[in-house]
Coordinates of C-alpha atoms and ligand atoms in Angstrom, one line a residue:
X1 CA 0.0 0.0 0.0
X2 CA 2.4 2.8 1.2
X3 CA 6.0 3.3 0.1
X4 CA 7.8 4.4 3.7
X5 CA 11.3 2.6 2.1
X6 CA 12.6 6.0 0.7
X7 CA 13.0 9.0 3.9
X8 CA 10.9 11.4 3.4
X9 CA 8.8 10.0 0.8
X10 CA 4.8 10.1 1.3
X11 CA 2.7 7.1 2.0
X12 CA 0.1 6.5 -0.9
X13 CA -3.0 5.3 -0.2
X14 CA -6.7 5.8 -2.2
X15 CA -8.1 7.3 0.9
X16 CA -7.2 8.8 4.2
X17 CA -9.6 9.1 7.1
X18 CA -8.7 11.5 9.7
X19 CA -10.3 10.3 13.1
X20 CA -10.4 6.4 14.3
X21 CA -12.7 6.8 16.5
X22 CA -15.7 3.8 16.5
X23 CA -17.1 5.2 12.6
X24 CA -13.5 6.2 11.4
X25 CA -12.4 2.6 12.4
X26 CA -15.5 0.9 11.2
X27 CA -15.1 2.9 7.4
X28 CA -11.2 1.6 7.3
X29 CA -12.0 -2.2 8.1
X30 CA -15.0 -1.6 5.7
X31 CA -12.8 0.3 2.5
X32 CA -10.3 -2.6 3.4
X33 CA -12.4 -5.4 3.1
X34 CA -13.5 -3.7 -0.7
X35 CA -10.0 -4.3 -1.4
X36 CA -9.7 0.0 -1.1
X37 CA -6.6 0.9 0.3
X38 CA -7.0 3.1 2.8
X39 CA -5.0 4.7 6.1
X40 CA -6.8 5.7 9.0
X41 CA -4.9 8.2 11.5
X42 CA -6.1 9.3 15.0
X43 CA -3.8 10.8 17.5
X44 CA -4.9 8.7 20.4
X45 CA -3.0 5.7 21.4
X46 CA -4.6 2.0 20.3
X47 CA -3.0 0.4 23.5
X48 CA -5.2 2.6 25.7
X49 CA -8.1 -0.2 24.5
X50 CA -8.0 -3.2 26.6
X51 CA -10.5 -5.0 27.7
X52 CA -9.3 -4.2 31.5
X53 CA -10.1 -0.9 31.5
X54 CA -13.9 -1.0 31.9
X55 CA -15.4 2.3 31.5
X56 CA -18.8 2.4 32.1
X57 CA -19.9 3.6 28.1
X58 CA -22.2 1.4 26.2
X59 CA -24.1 1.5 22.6
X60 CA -27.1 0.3 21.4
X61 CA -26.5 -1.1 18.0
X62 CA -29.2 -1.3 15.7
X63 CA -30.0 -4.9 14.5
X64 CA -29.0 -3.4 10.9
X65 CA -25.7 -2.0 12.0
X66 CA -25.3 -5.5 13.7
X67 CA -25.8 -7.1 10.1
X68 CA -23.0 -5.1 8.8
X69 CA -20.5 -5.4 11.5
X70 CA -20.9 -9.5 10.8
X71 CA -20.4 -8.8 7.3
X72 CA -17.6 -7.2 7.6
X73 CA -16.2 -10.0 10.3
X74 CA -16.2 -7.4 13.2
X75 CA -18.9 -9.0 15.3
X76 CA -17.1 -12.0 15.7
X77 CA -14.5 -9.9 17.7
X78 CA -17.4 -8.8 20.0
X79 CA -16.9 -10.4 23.5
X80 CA -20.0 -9.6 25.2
X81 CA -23.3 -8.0 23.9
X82 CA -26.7 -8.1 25.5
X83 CA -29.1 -8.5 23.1
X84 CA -32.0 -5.9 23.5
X85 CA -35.6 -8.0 23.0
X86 CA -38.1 -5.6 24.1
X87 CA -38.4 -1.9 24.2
X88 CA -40.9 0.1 27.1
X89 CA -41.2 3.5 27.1
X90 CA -43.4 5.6 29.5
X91 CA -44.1 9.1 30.6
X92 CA -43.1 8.8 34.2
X93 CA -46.0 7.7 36.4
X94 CA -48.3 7.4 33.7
X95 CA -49.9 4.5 33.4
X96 CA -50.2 4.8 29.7
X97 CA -47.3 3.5 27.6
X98 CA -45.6 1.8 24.5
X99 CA -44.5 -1.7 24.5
X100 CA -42.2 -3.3 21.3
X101 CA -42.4 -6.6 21.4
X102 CA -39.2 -8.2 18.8
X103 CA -41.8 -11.3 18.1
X104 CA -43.7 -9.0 16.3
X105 CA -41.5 -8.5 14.0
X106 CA -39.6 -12.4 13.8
X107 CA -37.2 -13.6 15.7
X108 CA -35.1 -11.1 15.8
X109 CA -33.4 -8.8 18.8
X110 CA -34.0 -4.9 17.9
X111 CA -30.1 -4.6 18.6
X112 CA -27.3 -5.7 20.7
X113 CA -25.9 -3.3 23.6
X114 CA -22.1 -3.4 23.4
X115 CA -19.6 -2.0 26.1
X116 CA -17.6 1.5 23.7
X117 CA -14.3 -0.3 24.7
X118 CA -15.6 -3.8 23.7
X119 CA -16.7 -2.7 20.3
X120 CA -13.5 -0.4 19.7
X121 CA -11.2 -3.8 20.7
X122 CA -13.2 -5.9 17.9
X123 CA -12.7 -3.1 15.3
X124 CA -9.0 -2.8 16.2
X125 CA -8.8 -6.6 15.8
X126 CA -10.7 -7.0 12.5
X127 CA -8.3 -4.7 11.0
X128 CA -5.4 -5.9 11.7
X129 CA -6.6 -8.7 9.9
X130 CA -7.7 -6.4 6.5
X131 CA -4.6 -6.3 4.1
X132 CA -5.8 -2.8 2.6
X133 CA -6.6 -0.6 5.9
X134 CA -4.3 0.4 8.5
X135 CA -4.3 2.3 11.4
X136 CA -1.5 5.1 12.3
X137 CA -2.0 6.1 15.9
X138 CA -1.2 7.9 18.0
X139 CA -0.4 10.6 16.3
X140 CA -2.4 14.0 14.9
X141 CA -2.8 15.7 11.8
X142 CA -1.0 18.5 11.1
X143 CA -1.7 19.6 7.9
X144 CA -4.4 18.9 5.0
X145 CA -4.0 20.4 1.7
X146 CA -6.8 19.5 -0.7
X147 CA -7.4 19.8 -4.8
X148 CA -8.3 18.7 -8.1
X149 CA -6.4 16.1 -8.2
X150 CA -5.4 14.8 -5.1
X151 CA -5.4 15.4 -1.0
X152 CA -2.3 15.7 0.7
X153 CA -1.7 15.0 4.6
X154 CA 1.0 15.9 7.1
X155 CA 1.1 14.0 10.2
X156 CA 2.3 15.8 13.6
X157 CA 5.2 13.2 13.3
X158 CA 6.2 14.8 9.6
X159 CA 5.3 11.7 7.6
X160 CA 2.9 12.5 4.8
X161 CA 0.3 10.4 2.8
X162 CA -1.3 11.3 -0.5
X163 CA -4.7 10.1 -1.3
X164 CA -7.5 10.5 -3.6
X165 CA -10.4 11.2 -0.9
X166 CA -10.0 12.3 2.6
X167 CA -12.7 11.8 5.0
X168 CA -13.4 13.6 8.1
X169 CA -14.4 11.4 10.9
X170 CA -13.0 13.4 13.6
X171 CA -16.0 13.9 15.6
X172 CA -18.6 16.4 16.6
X173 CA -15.5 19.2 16.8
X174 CA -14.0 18.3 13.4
X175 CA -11.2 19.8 12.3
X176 CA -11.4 18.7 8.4
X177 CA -15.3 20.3 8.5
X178 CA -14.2 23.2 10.0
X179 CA -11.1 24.2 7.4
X180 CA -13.4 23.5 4.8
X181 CA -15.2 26.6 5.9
X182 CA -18.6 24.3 5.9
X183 CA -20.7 25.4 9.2
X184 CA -23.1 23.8 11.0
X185 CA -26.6 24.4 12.5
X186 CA -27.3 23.6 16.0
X187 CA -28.2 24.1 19.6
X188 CA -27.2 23.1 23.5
X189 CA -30.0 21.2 25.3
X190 CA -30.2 22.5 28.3
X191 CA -29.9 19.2 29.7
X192 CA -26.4 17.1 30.9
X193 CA -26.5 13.1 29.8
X194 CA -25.5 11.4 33.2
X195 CA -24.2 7.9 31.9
X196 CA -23.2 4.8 34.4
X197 CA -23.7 1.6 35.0
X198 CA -26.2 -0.1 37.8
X199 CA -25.9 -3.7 38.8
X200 CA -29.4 -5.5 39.7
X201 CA -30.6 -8.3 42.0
X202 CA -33.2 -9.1 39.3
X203 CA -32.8 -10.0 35.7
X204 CA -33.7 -7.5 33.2
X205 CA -34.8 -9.9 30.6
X206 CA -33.2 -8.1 27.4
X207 CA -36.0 -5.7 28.3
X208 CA -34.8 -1.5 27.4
X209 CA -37.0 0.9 29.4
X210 CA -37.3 4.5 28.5
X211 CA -39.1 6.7 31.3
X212 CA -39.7 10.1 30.5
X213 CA -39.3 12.3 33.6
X214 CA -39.5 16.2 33.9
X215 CA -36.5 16.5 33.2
X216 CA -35.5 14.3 30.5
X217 CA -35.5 11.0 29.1
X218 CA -34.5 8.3 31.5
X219 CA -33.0 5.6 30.0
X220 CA -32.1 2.0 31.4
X221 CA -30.3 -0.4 29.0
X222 CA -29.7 -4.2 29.2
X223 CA -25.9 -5.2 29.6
X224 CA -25.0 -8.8 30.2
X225 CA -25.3 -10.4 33.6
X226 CA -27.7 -8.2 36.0
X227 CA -26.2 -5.2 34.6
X228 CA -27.8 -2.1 33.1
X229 CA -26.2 1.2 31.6
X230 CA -28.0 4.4 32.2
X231 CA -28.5 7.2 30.4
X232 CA -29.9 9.7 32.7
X233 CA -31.0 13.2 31.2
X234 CA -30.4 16.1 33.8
X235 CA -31.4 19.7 33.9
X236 CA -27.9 21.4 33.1
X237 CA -27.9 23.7 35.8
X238 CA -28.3 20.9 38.8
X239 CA -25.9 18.0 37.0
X240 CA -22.6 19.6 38.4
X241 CA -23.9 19.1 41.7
X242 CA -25.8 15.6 41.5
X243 CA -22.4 14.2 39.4
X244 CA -20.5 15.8 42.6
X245 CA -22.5 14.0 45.4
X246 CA -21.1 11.0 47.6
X247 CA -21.4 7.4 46.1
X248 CA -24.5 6.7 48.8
X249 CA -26.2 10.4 47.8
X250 CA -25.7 10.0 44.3
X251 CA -27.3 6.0 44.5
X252 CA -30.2 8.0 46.4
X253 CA -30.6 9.7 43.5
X254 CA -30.5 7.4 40.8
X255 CA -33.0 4.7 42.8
X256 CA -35.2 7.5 43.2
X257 CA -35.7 7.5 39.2
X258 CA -35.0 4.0 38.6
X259 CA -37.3 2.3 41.0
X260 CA -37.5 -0.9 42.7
X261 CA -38.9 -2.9 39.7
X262 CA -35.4 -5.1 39.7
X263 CA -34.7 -5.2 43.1
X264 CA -32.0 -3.6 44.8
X265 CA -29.2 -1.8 42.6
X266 CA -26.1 -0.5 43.2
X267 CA -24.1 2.3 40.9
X268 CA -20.7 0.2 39.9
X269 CA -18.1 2.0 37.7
X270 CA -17.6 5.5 37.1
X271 CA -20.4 8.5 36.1
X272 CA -19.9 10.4 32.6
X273 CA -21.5 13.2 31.8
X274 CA -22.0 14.5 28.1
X275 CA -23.4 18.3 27.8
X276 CA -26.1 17.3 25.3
X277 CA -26.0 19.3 21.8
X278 CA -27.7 18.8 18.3
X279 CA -25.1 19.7 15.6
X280 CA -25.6 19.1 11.7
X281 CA -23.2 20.1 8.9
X282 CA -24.9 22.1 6.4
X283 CA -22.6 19.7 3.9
X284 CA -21.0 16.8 4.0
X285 CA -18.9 16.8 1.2
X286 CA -15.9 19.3 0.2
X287 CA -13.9 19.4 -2.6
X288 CA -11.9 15.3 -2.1
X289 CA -13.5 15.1 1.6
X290 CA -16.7 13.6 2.7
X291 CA -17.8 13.8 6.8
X292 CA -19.1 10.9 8.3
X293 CA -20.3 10.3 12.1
X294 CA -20.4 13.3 14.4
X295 CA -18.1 15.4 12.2
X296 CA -21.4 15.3 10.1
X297 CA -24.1 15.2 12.7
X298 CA -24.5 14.9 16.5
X299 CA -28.1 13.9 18.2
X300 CA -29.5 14.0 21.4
X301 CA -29.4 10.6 22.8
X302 CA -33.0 10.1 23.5
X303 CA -33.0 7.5 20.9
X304 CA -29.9 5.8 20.9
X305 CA -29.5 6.4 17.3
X306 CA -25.9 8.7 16.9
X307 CA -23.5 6.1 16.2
X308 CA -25.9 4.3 13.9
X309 CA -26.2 7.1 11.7
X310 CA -22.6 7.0 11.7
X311 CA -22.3 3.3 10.8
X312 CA -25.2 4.0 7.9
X313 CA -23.1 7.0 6.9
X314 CA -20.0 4.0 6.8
X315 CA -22.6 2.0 4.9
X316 CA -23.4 4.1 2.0
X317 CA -20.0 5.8 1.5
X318 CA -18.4 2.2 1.4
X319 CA -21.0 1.4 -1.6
X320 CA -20.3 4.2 -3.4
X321 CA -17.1 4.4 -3.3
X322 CA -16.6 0.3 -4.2
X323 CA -19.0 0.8 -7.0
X324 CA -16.8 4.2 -8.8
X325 CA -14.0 1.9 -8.5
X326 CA -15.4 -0.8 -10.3
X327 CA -16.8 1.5 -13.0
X328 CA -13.1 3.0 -13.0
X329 CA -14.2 6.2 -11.7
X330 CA -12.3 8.6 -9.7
X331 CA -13.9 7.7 -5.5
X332 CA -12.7 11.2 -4.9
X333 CA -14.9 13.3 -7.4
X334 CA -17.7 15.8 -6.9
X335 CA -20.0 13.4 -8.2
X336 CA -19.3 10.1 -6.5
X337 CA -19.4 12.4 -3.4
X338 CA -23.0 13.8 -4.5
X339 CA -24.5 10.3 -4.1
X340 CA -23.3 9.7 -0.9
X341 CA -24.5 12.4 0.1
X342 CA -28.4 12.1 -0.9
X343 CA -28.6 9.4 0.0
X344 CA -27.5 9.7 3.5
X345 CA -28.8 13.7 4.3
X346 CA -32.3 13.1 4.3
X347 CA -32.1 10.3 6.8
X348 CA -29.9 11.9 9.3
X349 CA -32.1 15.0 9.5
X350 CA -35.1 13.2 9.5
X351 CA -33.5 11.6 12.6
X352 CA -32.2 14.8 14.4
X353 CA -35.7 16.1 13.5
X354 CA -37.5 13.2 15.4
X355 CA -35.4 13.4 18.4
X356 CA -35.3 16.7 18.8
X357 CA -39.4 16.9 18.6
X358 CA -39.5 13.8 20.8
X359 CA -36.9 15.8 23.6
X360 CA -38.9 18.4 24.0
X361 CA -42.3 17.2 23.9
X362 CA -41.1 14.6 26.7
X363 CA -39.0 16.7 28.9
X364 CA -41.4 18.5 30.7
X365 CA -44.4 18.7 33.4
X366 CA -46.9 21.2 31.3
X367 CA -50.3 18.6 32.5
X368 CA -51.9 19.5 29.1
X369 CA -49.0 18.6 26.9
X370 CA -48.4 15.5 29.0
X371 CA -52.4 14.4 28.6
X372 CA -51.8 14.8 24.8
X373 CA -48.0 12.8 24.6
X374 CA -49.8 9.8 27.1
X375 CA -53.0 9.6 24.3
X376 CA -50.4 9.2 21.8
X377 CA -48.0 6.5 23.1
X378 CA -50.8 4.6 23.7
X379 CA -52.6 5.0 20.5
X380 CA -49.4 4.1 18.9
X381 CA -49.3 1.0 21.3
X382 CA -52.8 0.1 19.8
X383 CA -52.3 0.3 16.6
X384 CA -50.4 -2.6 15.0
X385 CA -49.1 -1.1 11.3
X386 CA -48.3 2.3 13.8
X387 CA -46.4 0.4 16.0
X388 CA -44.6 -2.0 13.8
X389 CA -43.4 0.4 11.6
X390 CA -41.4 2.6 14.6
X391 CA -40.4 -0.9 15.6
X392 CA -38.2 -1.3 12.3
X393 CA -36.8 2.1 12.8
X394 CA -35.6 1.0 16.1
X395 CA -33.5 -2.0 14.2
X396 CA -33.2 0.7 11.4
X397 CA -34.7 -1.2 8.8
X398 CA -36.5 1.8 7.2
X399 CA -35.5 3.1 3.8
X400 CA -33.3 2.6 1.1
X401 CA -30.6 0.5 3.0
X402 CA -27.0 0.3 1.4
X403 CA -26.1 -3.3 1.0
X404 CA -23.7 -3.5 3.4
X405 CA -27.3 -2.8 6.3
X406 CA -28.7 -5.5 5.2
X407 CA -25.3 -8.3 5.8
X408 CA -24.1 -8.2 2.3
X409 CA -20.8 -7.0 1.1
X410 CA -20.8 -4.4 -1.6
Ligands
LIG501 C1 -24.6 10.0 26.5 C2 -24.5 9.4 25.2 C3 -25.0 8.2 24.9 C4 -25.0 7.7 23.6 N1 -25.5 6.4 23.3 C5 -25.6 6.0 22.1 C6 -26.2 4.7 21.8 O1 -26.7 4.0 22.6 N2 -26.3 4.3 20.4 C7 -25.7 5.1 19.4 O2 -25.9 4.7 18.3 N3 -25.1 6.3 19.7 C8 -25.0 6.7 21.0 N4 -24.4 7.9 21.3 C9 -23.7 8.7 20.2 C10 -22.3 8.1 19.9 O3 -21.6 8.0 21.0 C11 -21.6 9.0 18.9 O4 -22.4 9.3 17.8 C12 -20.3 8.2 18.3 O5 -19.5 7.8 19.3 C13 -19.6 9.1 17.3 O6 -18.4 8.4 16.8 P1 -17.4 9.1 15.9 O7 -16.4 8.1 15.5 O8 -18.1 9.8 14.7 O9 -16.7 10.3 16.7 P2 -15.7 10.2 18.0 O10 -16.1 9.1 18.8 O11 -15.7 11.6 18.5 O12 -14.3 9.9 17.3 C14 -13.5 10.9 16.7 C15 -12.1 10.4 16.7 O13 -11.3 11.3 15.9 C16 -10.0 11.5 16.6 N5 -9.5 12.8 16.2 C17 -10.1 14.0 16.3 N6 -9.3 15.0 15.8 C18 -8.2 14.4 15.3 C19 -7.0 14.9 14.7 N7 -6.8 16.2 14.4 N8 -6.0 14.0 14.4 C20 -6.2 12.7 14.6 N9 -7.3 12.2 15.2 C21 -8.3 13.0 15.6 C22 -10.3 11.3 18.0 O14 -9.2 10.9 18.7 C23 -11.4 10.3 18.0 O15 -10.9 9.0 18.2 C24 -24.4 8.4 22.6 C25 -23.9 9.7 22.8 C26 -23.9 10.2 24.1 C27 -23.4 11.6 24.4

């Protein structure tokens, strides 16, 4: 792939992704497996993943993201994942609420929770074994020069590599977006994400609850054994001091919102907190670069959904950039870019649409507006097509998927 023989000389490669991070990483092992040859470069250090260090952050991956990461011989790197069976969301006390129920739509879980570090250890393992991709870490960019008929990047350690495409996957502060000059609309919630993990005496039975409380969306997510990560949305002004409290205070806390419904629990690991921002780029594409994953777009959490827009960004990019190839087209130009690009923008707003809607229709007490969001979850609980059809978004079924969604290579 690269020539480093001669001092000095730069590494060639067809494309160049600045930012391994869980999409960056997932894009190289899925341009490598294409036979693309491509270098990935993020300046932290690989070694800092071991399966050790347990850090409390978990994803749920959509049973379609799932389908690619087997294609693409990742999932078989995956040491533990909880699959996620059923899905219950309800408006605090209410007694109204939603219930998906995977039988209804086969045999199938709606996703698999994996532990960040878990997944990040499988991706690192499944390209080692992927002759085109490699990773160059740690070490940061320190220069990209772009144009018509090539990129060019300097690393902070002076090597260089020359590509045809660069791609920005250097998350929801990217640098690549923001040299481009391409700007991106937005807001702050003012909410905080608390994250941790609770261990149970009871089992949780695969079972993801969502409970919408004044404050935000509380949510509690099967991991394996009697384990379950939360995601706890907090008024920004009182997280500082809830995430400063003493471990029996803070477990006060959490129990208060969590409940007794498996048994006793206890806060294991450490707490995150995430200030909670929704961020879209107003483009993707620049002349040779293409954003995927946060650089592109950042959500609010509610749904569980950032990532796999990332890996569906990874999806379609793959299949477009496989099928120039084959057709002897240049992956870098304007208008291999364009298609990526349709086909991915309308979804990802669509998505940052929906959850920003559902955030703030949730995250309040107005009796009214909380009459009017009860009627609705359980209408939607009552009626079948309704219901089914936000159960395939969940696994992200919906749409056109890019083959690489639906477990076939490209
Ligand atoms: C509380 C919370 C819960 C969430 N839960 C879920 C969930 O359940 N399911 C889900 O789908 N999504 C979830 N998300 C969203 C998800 O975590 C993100 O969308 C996802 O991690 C983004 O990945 P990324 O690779 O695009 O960006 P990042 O993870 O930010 O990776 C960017 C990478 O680029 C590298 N980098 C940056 N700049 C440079 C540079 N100049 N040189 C070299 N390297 C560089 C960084 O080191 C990093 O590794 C959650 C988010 C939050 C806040």
């Amino acid at each position: 792939m690269e020539q480093e023989a001669a001092a000095g000389a730069a590494m060639r490669c067809e494309v160049v992704i600045v930012g391994g991070g869980l999409v960056g990483l997932s894009l190289a092992v899925a341009l490598g497996r294409h036979g693309v040859e491509t270098l990935v470069i993020d300046r932290e250090d690989p070694a800092t993943a071991t399966a050790a260090a347990f850090d409390g952050r978990v994803s749920a991956i959509a049973h379609a993201s799932m389908a690619m990461l087997h294609a693409l011989g990742i999932a078989r790197h995956v040491s533990e994942s909880q699959p996620i069976w059923d899905i219950r969301v309800s408006d605090g006390d209410s007694l109204l609420f939603l219930h998906y129920d995977h039988r209804e739509l086969g045999t199938e879980p709606f996703g698999h929770m994996i532990e960040n570090r878990m997944l990040r250890l499988a991706l690192l393992a499944a390209l080692a074994e992927t002759p085109g991709a490699r990773l160059l870490a740690p070490v940061a960019l320190r220069r990209l020069e772009r144009g018509a008929g090539g990129v060019s990047a300097e690393l902070a350690d002076g090597r260089r590599i020359r590509a045809l495409l660069a791609i920005g996957a250097d998350g929801r502060t990217s640098r690549l977006r923001e040299e481009a000059g391409i700007r991106t609309l937005g807001w702050s919630y003012p909410q905080t994400g608390i994250v941790c993990t609770v261990a149970h005496e009871l089992p949780h039975h695969g079972i993801a609850q969502e409970r919408f409380l004044p404050a935000g969306p509380f949510a509690i997510l099967p991991m394996t054994g009697n384990r379950s990560s939360l995601v706890w949305t907090e008024r920004a002004e009182l997280a500082p001091a809830i995430l400063k409290l003493g471990p029996a205070q803070f477990q006060a806390e959490m129990a208060r919102r969590f409940g007794d419904y498996l048994g006793r629990t206890d806060v294991v690991g450490p707490r995150w907190s995430y200030p909670l921002t929704l961020h879209h780029a107003e483009t993707y594409l620049a002349e040779r670069l293409a954003l995927v994953g946060d650089a592109a777009h950042g959500i609010h959490p509610i749904a569980g959904q950032g990532l796999n827009m990332g890996l569906r960004d990874v999806a379609a990019l793959t299949e477009v950039v496989v099928e120039a190839r084959r057709l002897g087209l240049d992956p870098g130009s304007a208008a291999v870019l364009e298609r990526y690009e349709r086909w991915r923008r309308f979804d990802n707003v669509l998505l940052s649409a929906v959850t920003d809607i559902l955030n703030r229709l949730f995250s309040n007490d107005i009796a009214p507006l909380r009459l009017t969001r009860d009627l609705g979850l359980a209408a939607v609980n009552r009626t079948g097509p309704l219901r089914r059809f936000f159960m395939r978004h969940a696994s992200g079924t919906v749409g056109e998927l890019p083959r690489l969604l639906r477990g076939e290579m490209v």
